[in-house]
Amino acid sequence: ADARKGKMTHVWHLAWTCWTVLLGTRWNAHAAQVLPLRFKGHVEHNRTHPWRRELEKTAAIWPLGGSVRELGYFYLTLQLGTPSKAFEVIVDTGSSMAYVACSGCGRNCGKHADEAFDPQRSTTYQHVGCRDERCACGSPACQCKSKDQCYYSRHYAEGSSSEGILVSDLMAFGNRHERITFGCETKETGLIYQQEADGVMGMGRSDITLQKQLARSGVIDDVFSLCFGGTDGGGSIIFGKAEVEKSLDMKYTKLLESTYSGGFYKVNIEDMMLGQDSLGLSRYQWNRGAGAIVDSGTTFVYLESTAFAAFQAKVMAAANKAGLPKIAGPDPSFHDVCFGNVRGGEVALSEYFPPWTVKFADLELKLPPINYLWVHSKVQDAFCLGVFNNGNSGSLLGGLFARDMLVQYDHDKNRLGFARVKCDALPEGMVLRPDQEESLAPQSPAQPWTPTPSYSSEEETDVHVSMLPALYMLGTVGLVVAIVVLVVHQIRRRYRYTEIGWDEKTSEISSLTLDMERTLSGSTELQPFKPIQ
């Protein structure tokens, strides 16, 4: 009886293990992914920052870079193809298409940080034809020109453009590799051609974005967060849902539906203040045209012409009151409004300029002067106004506005969240809780990216999402085997009994244990056991 009990215990352990694997992998499939953005120095190209940080459990970390001062944008380094190759892409919430330069682009593409993507050198590359469901470009729509190839094109407001073909390949995402569809450029113009970054990662409100693809695959929740650092750049991008500490006081405003095809993050601005003074404009003036848009791919802040004039006048009045001289900007081709003799530099800005308050429909953000000023690159202790005239359009809040601020783009709840935090020290300033509390710990100097195993807790099992079908099958088989063993055990107990009988082999009366065993073939046989003398 003890032996049978022990066997049954092992059967239950097998069933419980299989079920735990099923639940554990499903539970952890939506863990948030934290990708720190790191400032890239202007002296030399350095994609690996000397102090990389990593989630203790399941987050994937890439060395990233960018800043308002040096590059005018923040970028994320993607690993695409097999074997994986690195590509720098600008993080842009004002567009939806993700693309990098393609090997066949030649002189039609500029010189970028990395070699162009070569589909023929990737063993996991897949062609995207015109009738393929992955041939989706949003607006403007995809085109079919030749050889059953899906084409895309994008034209931007400042005059640059990108066009090429859609391809499908694997993207490294932590210790996972997920299949995504992205653009492979065959032609670039304007700033896209001139920029150092290899491409753009559009993160707008569209079904074709990278984060939407990951969400549809069940890898993450339909939420991501951006945290752009201060004057020295840096920060983090968080894929997936991650709760923050209450001390950060995250506040939310509702996202409005955009009437334009770009899938913008449109909000409702009711007023702006510099110090205690309102700029005195109507809600219509703040939200006219395309409306008030939060756009990480835009460097500065752009306001409707009347709002811009009022904003600039108050800043110049504050500078005059503080006795700051007006000086020329670093680039003579632009008529920047700059001020010198700001003694004490950035830390002393509040002594010269008023704070900036942005009043949304359901929250107020009070920001320091560094969120509307930028550092003069040629004159020490000098700063320039980062707010510009947007003509008859509404308000455009770019990367300067979002300095040292965690911005959460929550598609699930249709809202934007804001919390003031030092983004270059984000790991110390917040606690991420995808499912349980997780913290970030310092790591040794970073090496070129290679897939690394995740750290897992006793409560969670982190696996590649592509393994889930196999694990579900394994769990199902384990449960079926356990049930079969239990049924057979019960049947054997039912058809086993002891009686006094005649043993023909020994020609004597013995006590026989008779076992009517039902086998898998359905046969029933009488099996005499060793008689008791």
XYZ file of N, CA and C in Angstrom, residues 35 37 47 62-65 75-79 85-89 91 114 172 198 449:
66
model
N 14.169 49.035 -21.615
C 15.315 49.283 -22.460
C 15.868 50.667 -22.152
N 17.725 54.109 -22.365
C 18.294 54.971 -23.380
C 19.536 55.625 -22.815
N 28.133 52.960 -28.527
C 26.811 52.438 -28.303
C 26.705 51.745 -26.958
N 19.124 46.945 -24.046
C 20.056 47.296 -25.119
C 20.712 48.638 -24.786
N 21.978 48.795 -25.074
C 22.600 50.117 -24.938
C 22.020 51.056 -25.991
N 21.491 52.184 -25.564
C 20.844 53.123 -26.465
C 21.424 54.514 -26.297
N 20.995 55.454 -27.068
C 21.569 56.781 -26.943
C 20.674 57.881 -27.459
N 17.349 57.536 -29.642
C 17.248 56.359 -30.495
C 17.373 55.070 -29.690
N 16.795 54.037 -30.256
C 16.804 52.694 -29.698
C 17.583 51.789 -30.646
N 18.403 50.914 -30.116
C 19.150 49.977 -30.941
C 18.408 48.654 -31.010
N 17.931 48.323 -32.212
C 17.253 47.059 -32.453
C 18.244 46.030 -32.965
N 17.986 44.765 -32.659
C 18.763 43.652 -33.196
C 17.850 42.878 -34.137
N 21.852 41.676 -36.226
C 22.661 42.849 -36.515
C 22.008 44.064 -35.886
N 22.846 45.004 -35.434
C 22.373 46.175 -34.699
C 21.970 47.299 -35.654
N 20.869 47.979 -35.319
C 20.389 49.123 -36.092
C 19.837 50.176 -35.139
N 20.300 51.415 -35.303
C 19.821 52.524 -34.487
C 18.580 53.123 -35.141
N 17.487 53.197 -34.389
C 16.241 53.756 -34.924
C 15.718 54.835 -33.985
N 13.221 56.948 -31.915
C 11.946 56.678 -31.253
C 11.000 57.836 -31.569
N 25.338 52.192 -38.969
C 25.594 50.766 -39.175
C 25.400 50.391 -40.640
N 15.385 40.624 -31.790
C 15.739 40.212 -30.436
C 15.000 41.088 -29.443
N 20.081 54.775 -38.255
C 19.845 53.893 -39.394
C 18.400 53.929 -39.881
N 25.875 43.555 -27.651
C 24.708 42.808 -27.233
C 24.763 41.365 -27.693
